[in-house]
mmCIF file of C-alpha atoms in Angstrom:
data_model
loop_
_atom_site.group_PDB
_atom_site.id
_atom_site.type_symbol
_atom_site.label_atom_id
_atom_site.label_comp_id
_atom_site.label_asym_id
_atom_site.label_seq_id
_atom_site.Cartn_x
_atom_site.Cartn_y
_atom_site.Cartn_z
ATOM 1 C CA UNK A 365 -0.243 -0.228 -0.124
ATOM 2 C CA UNK A 366 1.304 2.988 -1.021
ATOM 3 C CA UNK A 367 1.989 5.912 1.658
ATOM 4 C CA UNK A 368 0.863 9.500 1.912
ATOM 5 C CA UNK A 369 2.440 11.305 -0.884
ATOM 6 C CA UNK A 370 2.982 15.097 -0.913
ATOM 7 C CA UNK A 371 4.117 17.241 -3.491
ATOM 8 C CA UNK A 372 6.326 19.030 -4.660
ATOM 9 C CA UNK A 373 9.149 18.484 -2.201
ATOM 10 C CA UNK A 374 10.434 21.362 -2.433
ATOM 11 C CA UNK A 375 9.639 25.052 -3.383
ATOM 12 C CA UNK A 376 11.086 28.130 -3.102
ATOM 13 C CA UNK A 377 9.026 31.376 -3.249
ATOM 14 C CA UNK A 378 8.818 34.998 -2.874
ATOM 15 C CA UNK A 379 7.425 37.222 -0.283
ATOM 16 C CA UNK A 380 3.993 38.282 -1.127
ATOM 17 C CA UNK A 381 3.154 35.187 -3.567
ATOM 18 C CA UNK A 382 0.911 32.235 -2.652
ATOM 19 C CA UNK A 383 1.849 28.872 -2.757
ATOM 20 C CA UNK A 384 -0.093 24.899 -3.160
ATOM 21 C CA UNK A 385 0.955 22.178 -1.415
ATOM 22 C CA UNK A 386 -0.813 19.163 -2.639
ATOM 23 C CA UNK A 387 -1.546 15.712 -0.465
ATOM 24 C CA UNK A 388 -2.715 12.222 -1.339
ATOM 25 C CA UNK A 389 -3.311 10.402 1.719
ATOM 26 C CA UNK A 390 -3.102 6.258 2.111
ATOM 27 C CA UNK A 391 -5.692 4.747 -0.046
ATOM 28 C CA UNK A 392 -9.280 4.115 2.252
ATOM 29 C CA UNK A 393 -8.038 6.968 4.886
ATOM 30 C CA UNK A 394 -10.763 9.725 4.400
ATOM 31 C CA UNK A 395 -9.418 12.134 7.108
ATOM 32 C CA UNK A 396 -6.228 14.544 6.281
ATOM 33 C CA UNK A 397 -4.513 16.825 8.530
ATOM 34 C CA UNK A 398 -2.043 19.555 8.192
ATOM 35 C CA UNK A 399 1.154 20.528 10.144
ATOM 36 C CA UNK A 400 4.088 22.891 9.981
ATOM 37 C CA UNK A 401 6.876 22.277 11.150
ATOM 38 C CA UNK A 402 10.125 24.457 11.867
ATOM 39 C CA UNK A 403 12.686 24.565 14.241
ATOM 40 C CA UNK A 404 11.894 26.637 16.713
ATOM 41 C CA UNK A 405 7.977 26.339 16.676
ATOM 42 C CA UNK A 406 8.473 21.989 16.753
ATOM 43 C CA UNK A 407 5.167 20.678 14.939
ATOM 44 C CA UNK A 408 2.215 22.483 14.681
ATOM 45 C CA UNK A 409 -1.727 21.375 13.560
ATOM 46 C CA UNK A 410 -2.504 23.554 10.651
ATOM 47 C CA UNK A 411 -6.510 21.956 10.177
ATOM 48 C CA UNK A 412 -8.143 18.797 9.543
ATOM 49 C CA UNK A 413 -10.024 18.095 6.567
ATOM 50 C CA UNK A 414 -12.871 14.505 6.664
ATOM 51 C CA UNK A 415 -15.393 14.044 3.928
ATOM 52 C CA UNK A 416 -14.926 17.158 2.141
ATOM 53 C CA UNK A 417 -14.970 19.383 5.278
ATOM 54 C CA UNK A 418 -13.010 21.070 7.739
ATOM 55 C CA UNK A 419 -13.487 19.100 11.045
ATOM 56 C CA UNK A 420 -10.854 20.965 12.939
ATOM 57 C CA UNK A 421 -8.289 23.930 13.251
ATOM 58 C CA UNK A 422 -5.216 25.151 15.038
ATOM 59 C CA UNK A 423 -4.098 28.763 15.430
ATOM 60 C CA UNK A 424 -3.237 30.132 12.173
ATOM 61 C CA UNK A 425 -3.503 33.061 10.278
ATOM 62 C CA UNK A 426 -6.442 33.560 7.481
ATOM 63 C CA UNK A 427 -3.654 32.850 4.760
ATOM 64 C CA UNK A 428 -3.558 29.307 5.702
ATOM 65 C CA UNK A 429 -6.102 27.476 4.057
ATOM 66 C CA UNK A 430 -7.111 24.168 2.925
ATOM 67 C CA UNK A 431 -9.462 21.798 0.716
ATOM 68 C CA UNK A 432 -10.140 18.308 0.746
ATOM 69 C CA UNK A 433 -11.411 16.548 -2.610
ATOM 70 C CA UNK A 434 -14.106 13.580 -2.974
ATOM 71 C CA UNK A 435 -11.190 11.453 -3.735
ATOM 72 C CA UNK A 436 -9.684 12.413 -0.359
ATOM 73 C CA UNK A 437 -6.563 14.386 -1.787
ATOM 74 C CA UNK A 438 -5.813 17.554 0.090
ATOM 75 C CA UNK A 439 -4.365 20.808 -0.539
ATOM 76 C CA UNK A 440 -3.113 23.908 1.374
ATOM 77 C CA UNK A 441 -2.896 27.463 0.088
ATOM 78 C CA UNK A 442 -0.603 29.807 2.008
ATOM 79 C CA UNK A 443 -1.394 33.162 0.276
ATOM 80 C CA UNK A 444 0.988 36.463 0.466
ATOM 81 C CA UNK A 445 3.482 34.623 1.609
ATOM 82 C CA UNK A 446 6.034 35.975 4.665
ATOM 83 C CA UNK A 447 9.402 35.190 5.887
ATOM 84 C CA UNK A 448 7.989 33.475 8.483
ATOM 85 C CA UNK A 449 6.300 30.679 6.754
ATOM 86 C CA UNK A 450 9.648 28.850 6.003
ATOM 87 C CA UNK A 451 8.831 25.727 6.900
ATOM 88 C CA UNK A 452 8.398 21.724 6.259
ATOM 89 C CA UNK A 453 4.595 21.319 5.682
ATOM 90 C CA UNK A 454 3.370 17.530 6.853
ATOM 91 C CA UNK A 455 0.370 16.029 5.643
ATOM 92 C CA UNK A 456 -0.800 12.775 8.098
ATOM 93 C CA UNK A 457 -3.724 11.248 6.725
ATOM 94 C CA UNK A 458 -5.614 8.411 9.224
ATOM 95 C CA UNK A 459 -8.935 6.331 8.499
ATOM 96 C CA UNK A 460 -11.199 8.263 10.516
ATOM 97 C CA UNK A 461 -9.062 10.624 12.413
ATOM 98 C CA UNK A 462 -10.612 9.487 15.167
ATOM 99 C CA UNK A 463 -10.004 6.727 17.868
ATOM 100 C CA UNK A 464 -7.871 3.633 16.808
ATOM 101 C CA UNK A 465 -7.192 5.581 13.733
ATOM 102 C CA UNK A 466 -3.628 6.773 14.246
ATOM 103 C CA UNK A 467 -1.639 9.311 12.080
ATOM 104 C CA UNK A 468 0.715 8.152 9.280
ATOM 105 C CA UNK A 469 2.474 11.330 7.772
ATOM 106 C CA UNK A 470 4.069 11.952 4.589
ATOM 107 C CA UNK A 471 7.601 13.304 3.698
ATOM 108 C CA UNK A 472 6.580 16.792 3.845
ATOM 109 C CA UNK A 473 6.848 19.747 1.344
ATOM 110 C CA UNK A 474 9.987 21.866 2.052
ATOM 111 C CA UNK A 475 8.775 25.581 1.561
ATOM 112 C CA UNK A 476 11.562 28.521 1.658
ATOM 113 C CA UNK A 477 10.225 32.175 1.281
ATOM 114 C CA UNK A 478 12.709 34.490 0.170
ATOM 115 C CA UNK B 1016 -5.650 24.240 24.275
ATOM 116 C CA UNK B 1017 -3.596 21.530 25.242
ATOM 117 C CA UNK B 1018 -0.102 21.786 26.054
ATOM 118 C CA UNK B 1019 2.716 19.269 26.129
ATOM 119 C CA UNK B 1020 6.224 19.778 27.764
ATOM 120 C CA UNK B 1021 8.907 17.440 26.570
ATOM 121 C CA UNK B 1022 12.269 16.693 28.287
ATOM 122 C CA UNK B 1023 15.264 16.137 27.832
ATOM 123 C CA UNK B 1024 15.522 18.299 24.723
ATOM 124 C CA UNK B 1025 18.570 16.496 24.075
ATOM 125 C CA UNK B 1026 19.498 13.178 25.271
ATOM 126 C CA UNK B 1027 23.322 10.802 24.488
ATOM 127 C CA UNK B 1028 23.591 7.344 25.681
ATOM 128 C CA UNK B 1029 25.829 4.664 24.608
ATOM 129 C CA UNK B 1030 24.975 1.808 23.087
ATOM 130 C CA UNK B 1031 23.528 -1.339 24.926
ATOM 131 C CA UNK B 1032 22.246 1.957 27.722
ATOM 132 C CA UNK B 1033 18.359 2.710 27.603
ATOM 133 C CA UNK B 1034 16.809 5.680 27.280
ATOM 134 C CA UNK B 1035 13.830 7.729 28.739
ATOM 135 C CA UNK B 1036 11.940 10.988 27.468
ATOM 136 C CA UNK B 1037 9.114 12.266 29.883
ATOM 137 C CA UNK B 1038 6.223 14.499 28.969
ATOM 138 C CA UNK B 1039 3.516 15.937 30.073
ATOM 139 C CA UNK B 1040 0.415 17.467 29.236
ATOM 140 C CA UNK B 1041 -2.328 19.996 30.725
ATOM 141 C CA UNK B 1042 -5.501 19.013 29.259
ATOM 142 C CA UNK B 1043 -6.885 15.917 31.189
ATOM 143 C CA UNK B 1044 -9.149 15.395 28.675
ATOM 144 C CA UNK B 1045 -6.662 13.818 26.721
ATOM 145 C CA UNK B 1046 -6.762 10.425 26.287
ATOM 146 C CA UNK B 1047 -4.501 9.119 23.331
ATOM 147 C CA UNK B 1048 -1.064 9.169 23.261
ATOM 148 C CA UNK B 1049 1.349 8.368 20.121
ATOM 149 C CA UNK B 1050 5.143 8.665 19.883
ATOM 150 C CA UNK B 1051 6.812 9.849 16.635
ATOM 151 C CA UNK B 1052 10.474 9.025 15.335
ATOM 152 C CA UNK B 1053 11.973 11.540 13.065
ATOM 153 C CA UNK B 1054 15.163 10.289 11.614
ATOM 154 C CA UNK B 1055 17.068 13.114 9.674
ATOM 155 C CA UNK B 1056 15.432 14.628 6.832
ATOM 156 C CA UNK B 1057 12.488 11.936 6.898
ATOM 157 C CA UNK B 1058 9.068 11.970 7.747
ATOM 158 C CA UNK B 1059 7.669 11.349 11.716
ATOM 159 C CA UNK B 1060 7.099 7.387 12.185
ATOM 160 C CA UNK B 1061 4.752 6.230 14.422
ATOM 161 C CA UNK B 1062 6.429 3.438 16.873
ATOM 162 C CA UNK B 1063 4.179 3.557 19.772
ATOM 163 C CA UNK B 1064 0.753 4.983 21.209
ATOM 164 C CA UNK B 1065 -0.898 4.646 23.886
ATOM 165 C CA UNK B 1066 -4.418 5.147 25.263
ATOM 166 C CA UNK B 1067 -5.951 6.599 28.447
ATOM 167 C CA UNK B 1068 -7.372 3.369 29.945
ATOM 168 C CA UNK B 1069 -3.921 1.913 29.867
ATOM 169 C CA UNK B 1070 -0.914 2.607 32.063
ATOM 170 C CA UNK B 1071 1.922 0.520 29.793
ATOM 171 C CA UNK B 1072 2.291 -0.726 26.419
ATOM 172 C CA UNK B 1073 5.249 -2.485 25.075
ATOM 173 C CA UNK B 1074 6.376 -3.530 22.203
ATOM 174 C CA UNK B 1075 9.921 -5.278 21.607
ATOM 175 C CA UNK B 1076 12.584 -2.737 22.893
ATOM 176 C CA UNK B 1077 10.483 0.226 23.303
ATOM 177 C CA UNK B 1078 7.584 1.083 26.216
ATOM 178 C CA UNK B 1079 6.018 3.734 27.013
ATOM 179 C CA UNK B 1080 4.159 4.650 30.314
ATOM 180 C CA UNK B 1081 1.182 6.753 31.586
ATOM 181 C CA UNK B 1082 0.460 8.275 34.954
ATOM 182 C CA UNK B 1083 -2.918 9.769 34.130
ATOM 183 C CA UNK B 1084 -3.696 11.588 37.500
ATOM 184 C CA UNK B 1085 -0.245 12.978 37.311
ATOM 185 C CA UNK B 1086 -1.020 14.151 33.284
ATOM 186 C CA UNK B 1087 2.332 12.729 32.115
ATOM 187 C CA UNK B 1088 3.617 9.765 29.581
ATOM 188 C CA UNK B 1089 7.223 8.839 28.830
ATOM 189 C CA UNK B 1090 8.897 7.333 26.547
ATOM 190 C CA UNK B 1091 11.601 4.087 27.465
ATOM 191 C CA UNK B 1092 13.999 2.418 25.141
ATOM 192 C CA UNK B 1093 16.216 -0.294 26.630
ATOM 193 C CA UNK B 1094 19.286 -1.903 24.842
ATOM 194 C CA UNK B 1095 19.316 1.340 22.643
ATOM 195 C CA UNK B 1096 21.456 0.619 19.363
ATOM 196 C CA UNK B 1097 23.154 3.472 16.907
ATOM 197 C CA UNK B 1098 19.782 3.374 14.386
ATOM 198 C CA UNK B 1099 17.763 4.426 17.635
ATOM 199 C CA UNK B 1100 19.719 7.969 16.880
ATOM 200 C CA UNK B 1101 16.657 10.519 15.766
ATOM 201 C CA UNK B 1102 14.449 12.680 16.981
ATOM 202 C CA UNK B 1103 11.245 11.736 19.178
ATOM 203 C CA UNK B 1104 8.108 13.714 19.839
ATOM 204 C CA UNK B 1105 5.565 13.217 22.467
ATOM 205 C CA UNK B 1106 2.195 14.282 21.429
ATOM 206 C CA UNK B 1107 -1.639 14.048 22.965
ATOM 207 C CA UNK B 1108 -4.917 14.206 21.875
ATOM 208 C CA UNK B 1109 -8.621 14.176 22.938
ATOM 209 C CA UNK B 1110 -11.327 12.401 20.538
ATOM 210 C CA UNK B 1111 -13.382 16.029 20.797
ATOM 211 C CA UNK B 1112 -16.519 13.978 18.730
ATOM 212 C CA UNK B 1113 -15.250 13.301 15.129
ATOM 213 C CA UNK B 1114 -12.924 15.238 15.347
ATOM 214 C CA UNK B 1115 -8.757 14.660 16.258
ATOM 215 C CA UNK B 1116 -6.089 17.231 17.192
ATOM 216 C CA UNK B 1117 -2.387 16.254 17.758
ATOM 217 C CA UNK B 1118 -0.381 18.606 20.387
ATOM 218 C CA UNK B 1119 2.993 17.776 20.124
ATOM 219 C CA UNK B 1120 5.818 18.129 22.514
ATOM 220 C CA UNK B 1121 9.058 20.381 21.194
ATOM 221 C CA UNK B 1122 11.206 16.751 20.380
ATOM 222 C CA UNK B 1123 14.094 14.956 22.135
ATOM 223 C CA UNK B 1124 17.061 14.532 20.200
ATOM 224 C CA UNK B 1125 18.568 10.946 20.900
ATOM 225 C CA UNK B 1126 22.108 10.542 19.815
ATOM 226 C CA UNK B 1127 23.491 6.555 20.615
ATOM 227 C CA UNK B 1128 27.142 6.594 20.184
ATOM 228 C CA UNK B 1129 29.269 3.376 19.843
#
């Protein structure tokens, strides 16, 4: 069974631009979560989607948004990029996002904002 | 919201020795506690998890203990090997209805020396 796939692996953007990251969950997994990983802040929860609906949201500004498609694939968008948005963005999938449904992470997209 | 503290931030042990990483959490509603291992440049991988109705869980050389009263949980690695060298993250979550959200500790860099 293929794991969680994230594309692209690396991105370099300029301040003020926007970016879209993609995540394909493990087959059969309907919950997709996004996390931001930085050396200073560690792993921080962005949001979770289940059946095309955002079920939970972390404490990030509205510049960070996402969506989920009917095939459970998810995209995350960051608008008006800031230098502080440079990070590794990790997508994780699980069967239901509930109990007895552990998270499985992808390899991440490393975003660099210059 | 939930807050997870993790100690120590770095840990160096000799091959064959044991390693212990400790975490505390703040939200008494948390009932799921996974541990992830992240090797350099790779994705976090779930190595063991425990639920609040269990006090201890073991998987070969890895064990996790949970003290709900004190709100702390620990990872124990016995007979450490060089391949155990990585960053380890603890996390806590509560299954709020149908949603899930992991709050991570800041990580422990474990170095196993020969």
